[in-house]
Tab-separated table of C-alpha atoms and ligand atoms in Angstrom:
chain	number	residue	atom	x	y	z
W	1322	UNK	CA	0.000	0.000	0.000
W	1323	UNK	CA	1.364	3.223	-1.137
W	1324	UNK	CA	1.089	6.124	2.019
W	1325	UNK	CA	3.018	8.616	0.694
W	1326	UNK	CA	5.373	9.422	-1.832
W	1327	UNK	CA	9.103	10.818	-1.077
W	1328	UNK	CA	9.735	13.997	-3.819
W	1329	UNK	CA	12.870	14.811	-4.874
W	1330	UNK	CA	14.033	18.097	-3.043
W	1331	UNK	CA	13.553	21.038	-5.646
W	1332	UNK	CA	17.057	22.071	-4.834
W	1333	UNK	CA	20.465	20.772	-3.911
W	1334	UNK	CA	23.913	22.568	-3.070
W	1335	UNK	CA	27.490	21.588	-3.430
W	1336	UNK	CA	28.726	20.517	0.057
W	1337	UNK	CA	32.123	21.486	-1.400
W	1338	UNK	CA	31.750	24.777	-2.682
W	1339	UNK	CA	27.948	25.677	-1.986
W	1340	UNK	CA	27.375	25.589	-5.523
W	1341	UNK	CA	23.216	26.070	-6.297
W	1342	UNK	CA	21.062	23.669	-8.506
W	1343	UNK	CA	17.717	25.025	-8.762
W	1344	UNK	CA	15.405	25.866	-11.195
W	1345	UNK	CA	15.047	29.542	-9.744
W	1346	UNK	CA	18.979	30.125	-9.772
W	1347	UNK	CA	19.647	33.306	-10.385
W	1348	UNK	CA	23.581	34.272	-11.582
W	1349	UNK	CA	25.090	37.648	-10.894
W	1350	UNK	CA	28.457	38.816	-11.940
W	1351	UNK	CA	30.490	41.364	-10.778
W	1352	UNK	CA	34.017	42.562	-12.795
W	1353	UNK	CA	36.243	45.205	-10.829
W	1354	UNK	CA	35.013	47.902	-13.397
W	1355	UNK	CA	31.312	47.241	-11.700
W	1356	UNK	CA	32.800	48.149	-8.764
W	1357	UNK	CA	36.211	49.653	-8.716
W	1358	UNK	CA	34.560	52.894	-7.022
W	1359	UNK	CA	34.261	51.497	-3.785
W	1360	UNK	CA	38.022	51.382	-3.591
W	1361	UNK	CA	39.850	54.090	-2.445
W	1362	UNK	CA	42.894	54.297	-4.944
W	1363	UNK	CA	41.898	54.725	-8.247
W	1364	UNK	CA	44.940	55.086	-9.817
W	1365	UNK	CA	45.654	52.017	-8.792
W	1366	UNK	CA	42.806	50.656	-10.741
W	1367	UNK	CA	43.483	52.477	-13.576
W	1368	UNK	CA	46.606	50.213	-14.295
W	1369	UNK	CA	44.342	46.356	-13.757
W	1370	UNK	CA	42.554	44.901	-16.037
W	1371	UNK	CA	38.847	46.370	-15.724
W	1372	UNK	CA	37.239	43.139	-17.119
W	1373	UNK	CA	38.607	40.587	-14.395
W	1374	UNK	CA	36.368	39.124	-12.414
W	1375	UNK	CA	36.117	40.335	-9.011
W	1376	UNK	CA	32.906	38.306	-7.624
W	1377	UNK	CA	30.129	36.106	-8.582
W	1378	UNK	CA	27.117	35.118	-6.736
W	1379	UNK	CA	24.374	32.290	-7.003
W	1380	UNK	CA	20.949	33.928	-5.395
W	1381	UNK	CA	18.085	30.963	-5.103
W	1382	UNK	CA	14.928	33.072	-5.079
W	1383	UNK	CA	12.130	30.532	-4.219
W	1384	UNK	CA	9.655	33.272	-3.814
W	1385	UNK	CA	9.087	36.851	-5.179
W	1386	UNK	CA	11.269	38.897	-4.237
W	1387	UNK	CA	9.645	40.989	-1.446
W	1388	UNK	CA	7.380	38.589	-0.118
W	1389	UNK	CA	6.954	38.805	3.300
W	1390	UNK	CA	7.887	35.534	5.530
W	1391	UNK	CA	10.278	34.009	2.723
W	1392	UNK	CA	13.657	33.419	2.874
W	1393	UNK	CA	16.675	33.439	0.108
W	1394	UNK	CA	19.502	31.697	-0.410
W	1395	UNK	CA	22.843	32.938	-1.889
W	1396	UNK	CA	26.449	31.785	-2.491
W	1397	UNK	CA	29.149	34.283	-2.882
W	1398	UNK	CA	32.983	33.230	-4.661
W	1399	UNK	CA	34.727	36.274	-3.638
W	1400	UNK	CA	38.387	36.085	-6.074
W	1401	UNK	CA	41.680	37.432	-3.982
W	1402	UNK	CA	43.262	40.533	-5.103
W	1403	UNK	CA	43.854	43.820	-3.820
W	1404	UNK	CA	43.190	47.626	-5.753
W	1405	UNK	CA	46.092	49.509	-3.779
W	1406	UNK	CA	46.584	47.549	-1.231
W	1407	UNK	CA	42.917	47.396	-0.487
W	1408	UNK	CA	41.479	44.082	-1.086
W	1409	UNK	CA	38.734	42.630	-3.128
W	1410	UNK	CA	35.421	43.349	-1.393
W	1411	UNK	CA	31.677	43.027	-2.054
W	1412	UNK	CA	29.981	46.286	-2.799
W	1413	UNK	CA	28.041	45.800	0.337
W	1414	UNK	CA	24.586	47.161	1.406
W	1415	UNK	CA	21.781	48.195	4.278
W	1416	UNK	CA	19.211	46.343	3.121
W	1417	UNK	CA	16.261	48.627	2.300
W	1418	UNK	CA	13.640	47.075	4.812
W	1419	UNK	CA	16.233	48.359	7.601
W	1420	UNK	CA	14.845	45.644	10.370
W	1421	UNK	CA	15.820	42.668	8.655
W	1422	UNK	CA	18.546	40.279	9.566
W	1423	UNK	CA	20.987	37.678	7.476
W	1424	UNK	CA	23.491	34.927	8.406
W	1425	UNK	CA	26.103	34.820	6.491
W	1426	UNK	CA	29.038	31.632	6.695
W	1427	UNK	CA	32.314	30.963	5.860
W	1428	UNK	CA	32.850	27.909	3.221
W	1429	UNK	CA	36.076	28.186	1.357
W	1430	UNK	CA	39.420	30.171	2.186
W	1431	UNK	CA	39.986	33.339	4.512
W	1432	UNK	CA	37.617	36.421	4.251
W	1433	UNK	CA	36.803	39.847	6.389
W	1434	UNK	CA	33.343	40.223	7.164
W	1435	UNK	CA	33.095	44.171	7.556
W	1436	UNK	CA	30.175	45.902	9.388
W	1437	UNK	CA	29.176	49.081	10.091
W	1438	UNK	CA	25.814	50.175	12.363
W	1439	UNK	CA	23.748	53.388	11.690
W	1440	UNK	CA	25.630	55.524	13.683
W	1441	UNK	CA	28.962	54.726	11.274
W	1442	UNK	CA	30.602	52.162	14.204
W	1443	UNK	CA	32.763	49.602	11.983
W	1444	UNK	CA	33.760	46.621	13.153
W	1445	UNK	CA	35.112	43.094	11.628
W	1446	UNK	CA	34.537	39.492	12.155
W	1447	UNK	CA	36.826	36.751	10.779
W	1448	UNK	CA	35.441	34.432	8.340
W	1449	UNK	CA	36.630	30.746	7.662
W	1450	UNK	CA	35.173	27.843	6.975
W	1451	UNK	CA	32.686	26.960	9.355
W	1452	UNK	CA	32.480	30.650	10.457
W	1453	UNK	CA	28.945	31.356	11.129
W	1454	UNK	CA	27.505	35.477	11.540
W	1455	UNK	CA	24.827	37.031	12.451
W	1456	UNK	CA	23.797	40.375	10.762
W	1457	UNK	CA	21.311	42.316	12.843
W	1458	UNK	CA	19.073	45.004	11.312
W	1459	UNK	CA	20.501	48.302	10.253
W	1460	UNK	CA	23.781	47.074	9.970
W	1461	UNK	CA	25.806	47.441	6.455
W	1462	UNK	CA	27.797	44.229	5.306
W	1463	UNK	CA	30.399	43.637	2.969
W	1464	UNK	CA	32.797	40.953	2.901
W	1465	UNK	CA	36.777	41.361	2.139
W	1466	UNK	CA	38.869	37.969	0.691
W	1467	UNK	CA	41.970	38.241	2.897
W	1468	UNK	CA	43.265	34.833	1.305
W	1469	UNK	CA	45.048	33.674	-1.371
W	1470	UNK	CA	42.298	31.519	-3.037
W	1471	UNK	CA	38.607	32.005	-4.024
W	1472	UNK	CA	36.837	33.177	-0.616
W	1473	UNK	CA	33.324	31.264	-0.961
W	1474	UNK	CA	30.634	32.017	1.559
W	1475	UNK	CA	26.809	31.385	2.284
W	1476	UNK	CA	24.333	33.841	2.530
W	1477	UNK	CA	20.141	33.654	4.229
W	1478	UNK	CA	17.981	36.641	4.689
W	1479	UNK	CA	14.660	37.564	4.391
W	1480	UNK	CA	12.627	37.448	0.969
W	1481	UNK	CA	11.347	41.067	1.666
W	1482	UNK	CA	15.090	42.582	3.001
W	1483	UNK	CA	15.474	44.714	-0.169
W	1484	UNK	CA	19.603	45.791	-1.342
W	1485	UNK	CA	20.131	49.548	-0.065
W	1486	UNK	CA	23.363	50.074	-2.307
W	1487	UNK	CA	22.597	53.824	-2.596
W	1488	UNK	CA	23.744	55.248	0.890
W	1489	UNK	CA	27.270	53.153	0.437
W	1490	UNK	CA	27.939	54.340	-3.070
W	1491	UNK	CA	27.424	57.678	-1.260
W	1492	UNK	CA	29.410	57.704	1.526
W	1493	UNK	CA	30.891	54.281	1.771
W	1494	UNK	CA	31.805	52.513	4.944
W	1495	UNK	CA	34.005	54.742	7.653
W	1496	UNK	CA	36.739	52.370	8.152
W	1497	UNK	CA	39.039	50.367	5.277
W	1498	UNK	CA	40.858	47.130	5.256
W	1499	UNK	CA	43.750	47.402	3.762
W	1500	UNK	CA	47.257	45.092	3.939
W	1501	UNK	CA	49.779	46.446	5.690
W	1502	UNK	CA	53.110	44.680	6.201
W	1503	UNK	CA	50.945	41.967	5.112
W	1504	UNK	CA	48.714	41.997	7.482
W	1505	UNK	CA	44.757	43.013	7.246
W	1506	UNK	CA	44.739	46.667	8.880
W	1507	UNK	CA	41.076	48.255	9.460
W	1508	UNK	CA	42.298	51.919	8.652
W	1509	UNK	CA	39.420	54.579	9.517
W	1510	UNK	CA	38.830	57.054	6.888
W	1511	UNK	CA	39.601	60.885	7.344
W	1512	UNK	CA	36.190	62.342	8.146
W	1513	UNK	CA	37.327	64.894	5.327
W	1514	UNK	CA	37.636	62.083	2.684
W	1515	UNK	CA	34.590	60.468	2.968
W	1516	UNK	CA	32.765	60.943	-0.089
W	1517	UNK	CA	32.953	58.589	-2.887
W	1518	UNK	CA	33.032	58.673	-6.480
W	1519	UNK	CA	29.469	57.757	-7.448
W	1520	UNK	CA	28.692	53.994	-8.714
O	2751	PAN	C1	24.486	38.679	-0.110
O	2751	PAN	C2	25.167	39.671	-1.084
O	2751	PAN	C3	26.308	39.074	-1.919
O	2751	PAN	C4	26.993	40.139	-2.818
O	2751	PAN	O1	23.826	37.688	-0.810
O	2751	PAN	O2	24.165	40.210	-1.932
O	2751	PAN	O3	27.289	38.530	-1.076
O	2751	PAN	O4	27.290	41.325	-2.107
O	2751	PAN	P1	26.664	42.725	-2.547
O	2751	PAN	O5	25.172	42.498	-2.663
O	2751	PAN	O6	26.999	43.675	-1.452
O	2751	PAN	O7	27.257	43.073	-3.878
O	2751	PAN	C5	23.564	39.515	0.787
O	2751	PAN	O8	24.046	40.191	1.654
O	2751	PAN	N1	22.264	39.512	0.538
O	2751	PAN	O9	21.417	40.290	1.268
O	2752	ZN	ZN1	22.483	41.473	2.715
């Protein structure tokens, strides 16, 4: 007699490197002239090569985005590299409903989870694998690869967060992390140099 019948899951990942299979995969792609304004030495990015890849990310969206009560799903490879001595970094974003949370995790290689609160407080947690963060409300995230290979972490947060990239294209985050002596320095901006070059 037949009860029930098992389904196959909609969805699998990669337990190696969090890659998505899923019908509602989205693929984003990110070169370093996307986002070479968020660094803070242009002239140093002037003399790379604008079409290298800087990030990719894998966003399973199994509702619309914006519905409240959902969740997403999203895996980041974050490639090494440094503009100036400033390395590769996400964009990084509020998100637009300001109350809503994310975890993000550490898979693959060394990263630099940078975070900054309302009030412009920055602060930095180390990721690894098997690093797991919280992100409360109201606080900006972006993530740094402070390793030599492909930094690859996991992201969940609400369907209905929305991506706030506005206010740091604006006036970015108020600290840097840069390599010094080859070591990852969070270097506070000058309050005087804190506007950005548009995105
Ligand atoms: C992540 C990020 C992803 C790429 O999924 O969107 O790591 O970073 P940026 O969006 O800052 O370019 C997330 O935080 N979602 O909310
Ligand atoms: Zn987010």
């Amino acid at each position: 007699m037949k009860l029930f019948e098992i389904n196959p899951p909609i969805t699998e990942i990669d337990l190696g490197d969090y890659s998505i299979r899923s019908k509602e995969v989205v693929e984003q792609f990110r070169s370093l002239k996307d986002i070479h304004s968020i660094f803070k030495n242009q002239s140093s990015y002037e003399k790379m090569d604008p079409n290298q890849v800087a990030y990719t990310v894998q966003y399973w969206l199994p509702v619309k985005e914006g519905t409240e009560g959902g969740l997403f799903w999203g895996t980041t490879n974050l490639h090494p590299g440094k503009v100036g001595g400033e390395y590769f970094m996400t964009k990084g974003h509020f998100h637009s409903n300001a109350s809503r949370a994310e975890f993000y995790w550490g898979v693959q290689s060394k990263g630099a989870l940078i975070l900054m609160d309302e009030n412009r407080n920055t602060w930095v947690e180390e990721m690894y694998p098997g690093s797991l963060h919280y992100i409360p409300g109201s606080v900006a995230h972006r993530v740094a690869n402070i390793g030599d290979g492909i930094l690859i972490f996991g992201a969940c947060w609400p369907s209905d967060s929305g991506h706030d990239y506005a206010s740091i294209a604006e006036n970015g985050f108020s600290a840097r992390l840069m390599e010094v002596d080859g070591k990852p320095v969070l270097i506070k901006e000058d309050e005087q140099e804190t506007s950005f070059p548009s995105m």
